CSV table of C-alpha atoms and ligand atoms in Angstrom, one decimal:
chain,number,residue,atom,x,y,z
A,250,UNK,CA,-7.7,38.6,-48.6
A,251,UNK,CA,-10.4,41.0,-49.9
A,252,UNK,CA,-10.6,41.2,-53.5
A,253,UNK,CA,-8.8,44.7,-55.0
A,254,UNK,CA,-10.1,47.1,-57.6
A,255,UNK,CA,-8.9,50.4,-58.4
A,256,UNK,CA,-5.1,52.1,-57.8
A,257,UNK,CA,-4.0,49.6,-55.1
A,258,UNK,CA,-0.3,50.6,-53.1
A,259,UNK,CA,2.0,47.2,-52.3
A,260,UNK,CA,1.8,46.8,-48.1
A,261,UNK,CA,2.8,44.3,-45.7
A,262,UNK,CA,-0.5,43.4,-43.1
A,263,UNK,CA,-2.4,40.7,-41.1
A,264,UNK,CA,-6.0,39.1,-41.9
A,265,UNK,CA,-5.2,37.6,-38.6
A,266,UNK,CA,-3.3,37.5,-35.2
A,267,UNK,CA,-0.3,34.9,-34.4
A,268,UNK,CA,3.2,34.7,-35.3
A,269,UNK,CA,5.4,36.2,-37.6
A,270,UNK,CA,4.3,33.7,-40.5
A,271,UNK,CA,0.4,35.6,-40.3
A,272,UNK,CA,2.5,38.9,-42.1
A,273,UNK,CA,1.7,39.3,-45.3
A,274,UNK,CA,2.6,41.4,-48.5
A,275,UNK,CA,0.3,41.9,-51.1
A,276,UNK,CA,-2.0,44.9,-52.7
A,277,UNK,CA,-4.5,46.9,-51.0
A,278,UNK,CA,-6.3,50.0,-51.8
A,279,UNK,CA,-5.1,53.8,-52.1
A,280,UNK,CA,-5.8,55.9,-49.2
A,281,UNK,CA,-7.5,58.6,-50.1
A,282,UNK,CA,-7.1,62.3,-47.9
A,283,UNK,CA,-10.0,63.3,-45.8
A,284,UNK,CA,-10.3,67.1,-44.8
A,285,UNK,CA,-7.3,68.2,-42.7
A,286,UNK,CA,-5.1,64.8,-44.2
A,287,UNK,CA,-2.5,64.6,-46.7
A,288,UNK,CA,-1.5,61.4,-48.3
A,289,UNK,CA,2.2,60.6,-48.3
A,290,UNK,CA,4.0,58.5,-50.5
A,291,UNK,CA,5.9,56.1,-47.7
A,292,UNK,CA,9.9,56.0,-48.2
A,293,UNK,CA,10.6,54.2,-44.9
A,294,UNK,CA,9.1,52.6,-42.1
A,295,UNK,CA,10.1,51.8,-38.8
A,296,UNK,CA,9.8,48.6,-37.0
A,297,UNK,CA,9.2,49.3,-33.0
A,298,UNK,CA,8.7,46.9,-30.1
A,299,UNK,CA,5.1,47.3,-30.2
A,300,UNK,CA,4.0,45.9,-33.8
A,301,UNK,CA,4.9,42.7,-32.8
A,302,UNK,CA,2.7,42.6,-29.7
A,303,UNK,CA,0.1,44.1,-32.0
A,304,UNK,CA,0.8,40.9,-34.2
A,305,UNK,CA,0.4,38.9,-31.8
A,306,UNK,CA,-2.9,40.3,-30.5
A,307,UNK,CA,-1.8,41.8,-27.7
A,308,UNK,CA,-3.8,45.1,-28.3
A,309,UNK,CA,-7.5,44.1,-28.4
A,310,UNK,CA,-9.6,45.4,-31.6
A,311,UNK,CA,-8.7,45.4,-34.6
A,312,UNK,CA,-10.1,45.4,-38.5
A,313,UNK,CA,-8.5,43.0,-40.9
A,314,UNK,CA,-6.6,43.5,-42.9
A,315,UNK,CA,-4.5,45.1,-40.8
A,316,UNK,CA,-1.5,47.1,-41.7
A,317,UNK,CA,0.7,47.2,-38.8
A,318,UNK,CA,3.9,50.1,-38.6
A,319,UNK,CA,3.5,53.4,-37.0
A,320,UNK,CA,6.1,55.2,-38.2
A,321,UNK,CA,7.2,56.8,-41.5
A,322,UNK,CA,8.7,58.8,-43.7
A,323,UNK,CA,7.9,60.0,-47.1
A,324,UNK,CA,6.4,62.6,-49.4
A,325,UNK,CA,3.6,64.3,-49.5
A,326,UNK,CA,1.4,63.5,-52.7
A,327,UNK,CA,-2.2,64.3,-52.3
A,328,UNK,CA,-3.6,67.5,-49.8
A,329,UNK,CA,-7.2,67.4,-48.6
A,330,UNK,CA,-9.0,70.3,-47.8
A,331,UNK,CA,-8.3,72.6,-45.8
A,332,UNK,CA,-4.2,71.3,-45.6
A,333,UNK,CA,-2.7,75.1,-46.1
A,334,UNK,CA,0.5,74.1,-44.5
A,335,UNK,CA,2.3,71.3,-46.0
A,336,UNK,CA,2.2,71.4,-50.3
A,337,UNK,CA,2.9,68.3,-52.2
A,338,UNK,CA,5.9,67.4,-52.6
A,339,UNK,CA,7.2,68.5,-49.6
A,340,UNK,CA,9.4,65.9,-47.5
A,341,UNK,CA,7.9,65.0,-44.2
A,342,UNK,CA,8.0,62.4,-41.1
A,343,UNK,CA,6.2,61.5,-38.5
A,344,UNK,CA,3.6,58.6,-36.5
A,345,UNK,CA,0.3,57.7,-37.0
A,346,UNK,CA,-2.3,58.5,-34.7
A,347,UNK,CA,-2.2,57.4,-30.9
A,348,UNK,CA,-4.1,53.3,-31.4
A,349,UNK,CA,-3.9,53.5,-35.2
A,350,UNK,CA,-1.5,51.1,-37.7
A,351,UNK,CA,-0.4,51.4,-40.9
A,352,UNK,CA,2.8,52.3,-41.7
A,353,UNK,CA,4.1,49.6,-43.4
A,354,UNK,CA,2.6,50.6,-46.9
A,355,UNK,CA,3.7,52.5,-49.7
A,356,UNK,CA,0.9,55.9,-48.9
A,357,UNK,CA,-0.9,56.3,-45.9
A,358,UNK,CA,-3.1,59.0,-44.6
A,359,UNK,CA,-2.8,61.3,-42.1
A,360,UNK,CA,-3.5,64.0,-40.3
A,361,UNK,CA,-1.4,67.0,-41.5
A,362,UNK,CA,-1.3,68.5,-38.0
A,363,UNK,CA,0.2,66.1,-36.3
A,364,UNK,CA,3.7,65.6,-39.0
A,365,UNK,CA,6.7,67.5,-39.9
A,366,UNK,CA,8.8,68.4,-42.2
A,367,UNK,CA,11.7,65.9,-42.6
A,368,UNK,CA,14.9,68.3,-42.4
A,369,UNK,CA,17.5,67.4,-45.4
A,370,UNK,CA,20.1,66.7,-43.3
A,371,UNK,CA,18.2,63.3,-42.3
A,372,UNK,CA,17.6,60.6,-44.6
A,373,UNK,CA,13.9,59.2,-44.6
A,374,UNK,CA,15.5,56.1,-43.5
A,375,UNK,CA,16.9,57.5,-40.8
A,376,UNK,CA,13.9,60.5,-39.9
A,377,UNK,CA,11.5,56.8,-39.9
A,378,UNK,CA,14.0,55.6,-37.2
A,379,UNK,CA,13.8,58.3,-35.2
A,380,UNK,CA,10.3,59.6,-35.5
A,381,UNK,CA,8.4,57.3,-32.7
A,382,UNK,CA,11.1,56.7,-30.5
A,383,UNK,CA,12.3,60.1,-30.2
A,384,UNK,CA,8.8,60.9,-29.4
A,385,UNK,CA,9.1,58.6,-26.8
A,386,UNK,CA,12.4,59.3,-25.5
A,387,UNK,CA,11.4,63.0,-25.2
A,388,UNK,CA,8.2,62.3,-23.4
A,389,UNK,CA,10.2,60.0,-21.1
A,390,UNK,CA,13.4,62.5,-20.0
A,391,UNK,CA,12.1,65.8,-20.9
A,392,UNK,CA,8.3,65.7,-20.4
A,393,UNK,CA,8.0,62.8,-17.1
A,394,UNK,CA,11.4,62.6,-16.0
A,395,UNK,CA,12.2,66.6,-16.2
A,396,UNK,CA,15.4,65.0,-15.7
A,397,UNK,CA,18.5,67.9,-14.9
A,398,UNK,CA,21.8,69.0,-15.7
A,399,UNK,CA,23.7,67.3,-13.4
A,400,UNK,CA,21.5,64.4,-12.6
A,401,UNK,CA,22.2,60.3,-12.8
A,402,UNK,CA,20.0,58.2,-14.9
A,403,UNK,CA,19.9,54.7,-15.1
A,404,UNK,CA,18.5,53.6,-18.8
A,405,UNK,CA,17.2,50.2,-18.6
A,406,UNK,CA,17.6,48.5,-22.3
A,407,UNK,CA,20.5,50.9,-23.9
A,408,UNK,CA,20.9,49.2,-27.1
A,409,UNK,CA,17.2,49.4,-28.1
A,410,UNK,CA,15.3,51.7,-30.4
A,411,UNK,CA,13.9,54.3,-28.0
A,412,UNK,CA,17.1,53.8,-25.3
A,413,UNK,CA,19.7,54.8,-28.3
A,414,UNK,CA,17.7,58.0,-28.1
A,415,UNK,CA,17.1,58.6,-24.6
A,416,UNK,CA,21.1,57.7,-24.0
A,417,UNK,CA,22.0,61.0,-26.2
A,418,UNK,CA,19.1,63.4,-25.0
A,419,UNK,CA,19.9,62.5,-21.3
A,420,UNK,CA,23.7,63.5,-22.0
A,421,UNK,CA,22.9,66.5,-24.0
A,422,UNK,CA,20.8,67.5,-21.1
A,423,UNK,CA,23.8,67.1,-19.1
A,424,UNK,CA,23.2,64.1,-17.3
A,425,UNK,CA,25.3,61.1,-16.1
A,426,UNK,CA,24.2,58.0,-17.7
A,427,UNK,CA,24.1,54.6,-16.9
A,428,UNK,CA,22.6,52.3,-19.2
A,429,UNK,CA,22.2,48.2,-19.4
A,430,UNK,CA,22.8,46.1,-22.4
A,431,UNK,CA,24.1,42.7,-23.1
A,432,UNK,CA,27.8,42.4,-23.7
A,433,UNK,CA,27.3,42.3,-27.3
A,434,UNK,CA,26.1,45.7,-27.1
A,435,UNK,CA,28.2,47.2,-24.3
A,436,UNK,CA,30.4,49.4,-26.9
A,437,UNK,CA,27.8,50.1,-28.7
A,438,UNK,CA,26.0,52.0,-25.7
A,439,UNK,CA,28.9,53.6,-24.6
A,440,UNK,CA,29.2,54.9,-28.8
A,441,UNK,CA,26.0,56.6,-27.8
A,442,UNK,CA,27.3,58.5,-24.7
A,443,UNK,CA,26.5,56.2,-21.6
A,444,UNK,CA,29.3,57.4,-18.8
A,445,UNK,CA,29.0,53.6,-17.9
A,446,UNK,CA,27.8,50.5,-19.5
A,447,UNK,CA,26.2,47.1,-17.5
A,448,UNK,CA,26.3,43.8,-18.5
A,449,UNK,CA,22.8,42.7,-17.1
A,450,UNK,CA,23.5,39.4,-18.0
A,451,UNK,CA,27.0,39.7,-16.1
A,452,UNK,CA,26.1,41.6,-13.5
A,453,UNK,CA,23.2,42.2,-10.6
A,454,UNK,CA,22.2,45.9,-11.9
A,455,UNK,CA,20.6,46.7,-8.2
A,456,UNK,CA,23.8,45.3,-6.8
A,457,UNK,CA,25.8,47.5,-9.0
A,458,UNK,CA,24.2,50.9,-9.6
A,459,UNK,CA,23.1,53.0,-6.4
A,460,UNK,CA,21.8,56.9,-5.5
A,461,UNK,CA,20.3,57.3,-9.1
A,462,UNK,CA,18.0,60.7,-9.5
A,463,UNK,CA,15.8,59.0,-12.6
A,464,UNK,CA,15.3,55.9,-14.1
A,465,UNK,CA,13.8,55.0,-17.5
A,466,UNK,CA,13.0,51.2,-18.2
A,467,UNK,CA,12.3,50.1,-22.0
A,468,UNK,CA,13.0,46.9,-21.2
A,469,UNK,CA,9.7,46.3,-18.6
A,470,UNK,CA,9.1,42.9,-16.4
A,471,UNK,CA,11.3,42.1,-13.3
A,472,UNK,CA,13.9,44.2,-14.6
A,473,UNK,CA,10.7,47.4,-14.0
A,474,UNK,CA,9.9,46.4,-10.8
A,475,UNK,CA,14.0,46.4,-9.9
A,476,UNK,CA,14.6,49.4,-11.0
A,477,UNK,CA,13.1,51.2,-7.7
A,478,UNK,CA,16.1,49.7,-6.5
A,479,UNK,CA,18.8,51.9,-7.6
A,480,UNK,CA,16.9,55.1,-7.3
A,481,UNK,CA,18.0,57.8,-4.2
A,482,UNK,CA,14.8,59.0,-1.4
A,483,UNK,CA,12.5,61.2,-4.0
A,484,UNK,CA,13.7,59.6,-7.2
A,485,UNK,CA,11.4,58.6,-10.4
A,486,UNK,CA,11.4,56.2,-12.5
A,487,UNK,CA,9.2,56.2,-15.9
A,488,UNK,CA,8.2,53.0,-17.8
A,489,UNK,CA,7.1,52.4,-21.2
A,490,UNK,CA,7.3,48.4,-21.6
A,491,UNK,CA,4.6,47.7,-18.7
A,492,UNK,CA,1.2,48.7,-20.4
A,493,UNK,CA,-0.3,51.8,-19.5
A,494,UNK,CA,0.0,51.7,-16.1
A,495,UNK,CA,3.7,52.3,-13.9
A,496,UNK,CA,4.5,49.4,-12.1
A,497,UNK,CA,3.8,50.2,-8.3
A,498,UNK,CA,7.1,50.7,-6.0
A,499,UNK,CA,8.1,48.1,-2.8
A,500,UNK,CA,9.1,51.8,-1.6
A,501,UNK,CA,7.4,55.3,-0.5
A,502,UNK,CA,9.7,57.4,-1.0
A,503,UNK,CA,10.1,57.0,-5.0
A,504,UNK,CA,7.8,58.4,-7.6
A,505,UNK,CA,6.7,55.8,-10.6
A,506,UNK,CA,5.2,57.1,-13.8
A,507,UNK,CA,4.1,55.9,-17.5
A,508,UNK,CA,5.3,58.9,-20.1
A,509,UNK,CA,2.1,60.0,-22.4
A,510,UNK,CA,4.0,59.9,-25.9
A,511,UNK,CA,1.6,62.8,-28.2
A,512,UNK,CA,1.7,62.6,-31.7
A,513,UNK,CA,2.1,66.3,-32.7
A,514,UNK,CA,4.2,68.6,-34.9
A,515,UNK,CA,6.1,70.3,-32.3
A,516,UNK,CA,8.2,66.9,-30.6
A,517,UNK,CA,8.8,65.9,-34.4
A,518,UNK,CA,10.3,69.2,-35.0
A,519,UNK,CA,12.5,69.4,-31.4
A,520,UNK,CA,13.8,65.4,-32.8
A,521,UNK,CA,14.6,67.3,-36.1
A,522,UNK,CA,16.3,70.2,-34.6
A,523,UNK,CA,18.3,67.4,-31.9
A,524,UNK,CA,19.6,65.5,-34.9
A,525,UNK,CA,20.4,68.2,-37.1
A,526,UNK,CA,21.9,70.3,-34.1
A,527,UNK,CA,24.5,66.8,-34.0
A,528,UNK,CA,23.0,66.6,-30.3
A,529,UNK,CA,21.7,63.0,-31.5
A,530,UNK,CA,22.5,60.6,-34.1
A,531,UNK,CA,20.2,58.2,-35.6
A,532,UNK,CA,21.0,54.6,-34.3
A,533,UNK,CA,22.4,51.8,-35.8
A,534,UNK,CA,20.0,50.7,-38.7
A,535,UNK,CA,19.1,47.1,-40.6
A,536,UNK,CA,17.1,47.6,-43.7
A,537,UNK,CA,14.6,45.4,-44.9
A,538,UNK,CA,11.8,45.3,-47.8
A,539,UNK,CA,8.4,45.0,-47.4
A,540,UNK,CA,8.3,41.4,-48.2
A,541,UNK,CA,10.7,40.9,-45.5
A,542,UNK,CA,7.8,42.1,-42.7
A,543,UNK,CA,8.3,37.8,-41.4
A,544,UNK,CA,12.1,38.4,-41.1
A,545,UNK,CA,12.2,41.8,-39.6
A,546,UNK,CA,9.6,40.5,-36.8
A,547,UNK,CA,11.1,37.6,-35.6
A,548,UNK,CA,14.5,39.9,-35.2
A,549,UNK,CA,12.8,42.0,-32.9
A,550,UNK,CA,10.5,39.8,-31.2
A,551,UNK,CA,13.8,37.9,-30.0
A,552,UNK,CA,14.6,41.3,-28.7
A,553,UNK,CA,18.5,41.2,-28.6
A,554,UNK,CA,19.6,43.3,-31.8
A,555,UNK,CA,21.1,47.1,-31.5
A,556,UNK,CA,19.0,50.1,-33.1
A,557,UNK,CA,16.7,49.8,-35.2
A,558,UNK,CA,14.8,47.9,-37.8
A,559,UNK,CA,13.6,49.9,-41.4
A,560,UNK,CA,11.7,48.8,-44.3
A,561,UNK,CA,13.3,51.1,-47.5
A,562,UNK,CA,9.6,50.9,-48.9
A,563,UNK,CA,10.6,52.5,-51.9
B,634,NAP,N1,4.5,54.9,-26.9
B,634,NAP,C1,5.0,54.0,-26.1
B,634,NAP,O1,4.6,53.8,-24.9
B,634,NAP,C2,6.2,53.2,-26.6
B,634,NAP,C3,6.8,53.6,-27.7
B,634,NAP,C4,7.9,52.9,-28.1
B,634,NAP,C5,8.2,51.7,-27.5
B,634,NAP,N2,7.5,51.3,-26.4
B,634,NAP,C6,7.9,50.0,-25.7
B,634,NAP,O2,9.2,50.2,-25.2
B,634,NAP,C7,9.9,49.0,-25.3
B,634,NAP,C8,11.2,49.2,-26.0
B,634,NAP,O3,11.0,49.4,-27.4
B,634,NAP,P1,12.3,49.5,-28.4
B,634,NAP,O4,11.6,49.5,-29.7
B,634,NAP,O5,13.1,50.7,-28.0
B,634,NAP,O6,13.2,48.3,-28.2
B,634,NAP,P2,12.9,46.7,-28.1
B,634,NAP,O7,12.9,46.2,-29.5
B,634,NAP,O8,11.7,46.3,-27.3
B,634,NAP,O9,14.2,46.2,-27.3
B,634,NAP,C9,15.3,45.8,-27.9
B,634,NAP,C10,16.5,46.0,-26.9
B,634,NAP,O10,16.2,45.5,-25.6
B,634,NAP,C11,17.4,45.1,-25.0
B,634,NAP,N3,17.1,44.2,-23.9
B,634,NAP,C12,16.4,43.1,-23.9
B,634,NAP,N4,16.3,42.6,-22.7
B,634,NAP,C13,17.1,43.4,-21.9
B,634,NAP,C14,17.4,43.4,-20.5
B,634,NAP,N5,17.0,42.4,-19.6
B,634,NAP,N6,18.2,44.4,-20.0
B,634,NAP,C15,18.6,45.4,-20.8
B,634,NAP,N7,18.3,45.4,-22.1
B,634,NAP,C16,17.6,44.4,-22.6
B,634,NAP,C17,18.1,44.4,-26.2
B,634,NAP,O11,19.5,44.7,-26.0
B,634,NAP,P3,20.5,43.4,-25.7
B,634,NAP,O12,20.6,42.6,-26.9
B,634,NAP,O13,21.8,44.2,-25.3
B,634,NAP,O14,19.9,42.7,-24.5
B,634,NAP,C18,17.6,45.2,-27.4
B,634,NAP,O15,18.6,46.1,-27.9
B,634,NAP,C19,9.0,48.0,-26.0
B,634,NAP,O16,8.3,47.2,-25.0
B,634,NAP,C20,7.9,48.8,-26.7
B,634,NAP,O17,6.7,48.2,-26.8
B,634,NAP,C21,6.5,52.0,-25.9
């Protein structure tokens, strides 16, 4: 580890890929704010399915050490120049840059343009659990799917992170919802609004589910390419958990996309106004520390718990 002078935050980070055991927590230096940043002072982080995979080395480049997280929330303690719309002090959420890590620290920095103002209603625990998978879930159902009042969606993975989110948007749209989960979780998806819950370890899903408008698979592999399955002539289907591309469909008459998930202030402040409104709750939450960066990793690497994992950095 590099040697550390000066004011120096506590963070957990890699110096190099592998498994969970490569996380470390130790000191590195303060950020400081360029023009157009603010440094916050980190209250929560999120765990989401990708820091694992960028663990592992799944996502090619990277500059050791490497703090890994994407999601935060916290306070705002330094403004750089320019900043004339967030004042330290001020409570505020949101997710690094698109291909940037470092949220698992006690200050990062970031560009003030692309966070928001954390409403009090929401605890930065819970506006950290929300911030990149509501991004996602709106960029899946509202932005790629368009998906209507009135429609069916299958969701693919309903007890996960960005599924507990797309469960509730896609009812307060209006939608009937179908969503998969173990039978660990079946209540638990059904708490967050599904009309109907599968047991994909029970049952078939394609033998089970039929003459759906939209599907939206978090949960990627066969259970992707299936999914075509269940959808009606001129359905789509978005993915998020098979790379950058949409899987390809056996079928013509179905439309296959990959949802573009922006970091910008105006999604963080529709996920605010959906959770404040009551039209979505934060999911079910297990806290960690910092230090605990090994334990919360192996939980969702093994990719069966319900919610979401948060580091209560301070
Ligand atoms: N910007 C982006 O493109 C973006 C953003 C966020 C996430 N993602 C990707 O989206 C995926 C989902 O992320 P996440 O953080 O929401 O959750 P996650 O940690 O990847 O998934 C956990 C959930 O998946 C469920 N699951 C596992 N296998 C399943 C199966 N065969 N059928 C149905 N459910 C299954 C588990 O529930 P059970 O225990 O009930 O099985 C668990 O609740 C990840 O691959 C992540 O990398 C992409």
């Amino acid at each position: 580890m590099q040697r550390v002078t000066g004011n120096t935050l506590k963070a957990a980070f890699i110096e190099r890929f592998g498994g969970p055991d490569v996380l470390q927590y130790g000191d590195l230096p303060d950020p400081a704010a360029a023009p157009g940043e603010v440094v916050v002072d980190v209250a929560a982080a999120s765990v989401n399915g990708a820091d694992w995979k960028v663990r592992a080395g799944q996502y090619a480049d990277a500059k050791f050490p490497l703090v890994l997280g994407r999601d935060f929330s916290g306070t705002v303690a330094i403004t750089g120049a320019g900043v004339d719309d967030l004042k330290i002090g001020d409570a505020v959420f949101g997710v690094l840059e698109a291909g940037r890590e470092g949220a698992y620290a006690e200050k990062l920095a970031i560009k003030a343009a692309i966070i928001a103002k954390k409403p009090d209603a929401l605890s930065h625990v819970d506006a950290a659990a929300v911030a990149l998978t509501g991004l996602t879930a709106i960029a899946a159902i509202e932005t790629t799917l368009k998906l209507q009042h009135g429609e069916t969606i299958l969701i693919q993975g309903g007890a996960g992170g960005v599924a507990s989110f797309a469960i509730q948007l896609a009812r307060h749209i209006g939608a009937r919802v179908i969503a998969t989960s173990s039978a660990a979780n079946l209540d638990y998806v059904r708490s967050l609004g599904a009309d109907e819950a599968v047991d994909y370890n029970a049952q078939d899903f394609t033998r089970v589910v039929s003459g759906c408008d939209a599907v939206f698979d978090t949960v990627g592999g066969d259970v992707a390419q299936k999914s075509f399955a269940v959808l009606k002539p001129g359905g789509r289907a978005a993915f998020i958990a098979s790379g950058m591309q949409a899987p390809k469909p056996e079928r013509g008459d179905v439309t296959s996309l990959r949802p573009a998930v922006s970091r910008a202030r105006a999604p963080l402040e529709r996920i605010a106004h959906l959770v404040t409104a009551g039209a979505v709750r934060p999911p079910e939450i297990k806290l960690y520390r910092l230090s605990e960066a090994a334990e919360a990793h192996r939980l969702s690497e093994g990719r069966h718990f319900r919610g979401k994992l948060v580091f209560k950095v301070r």
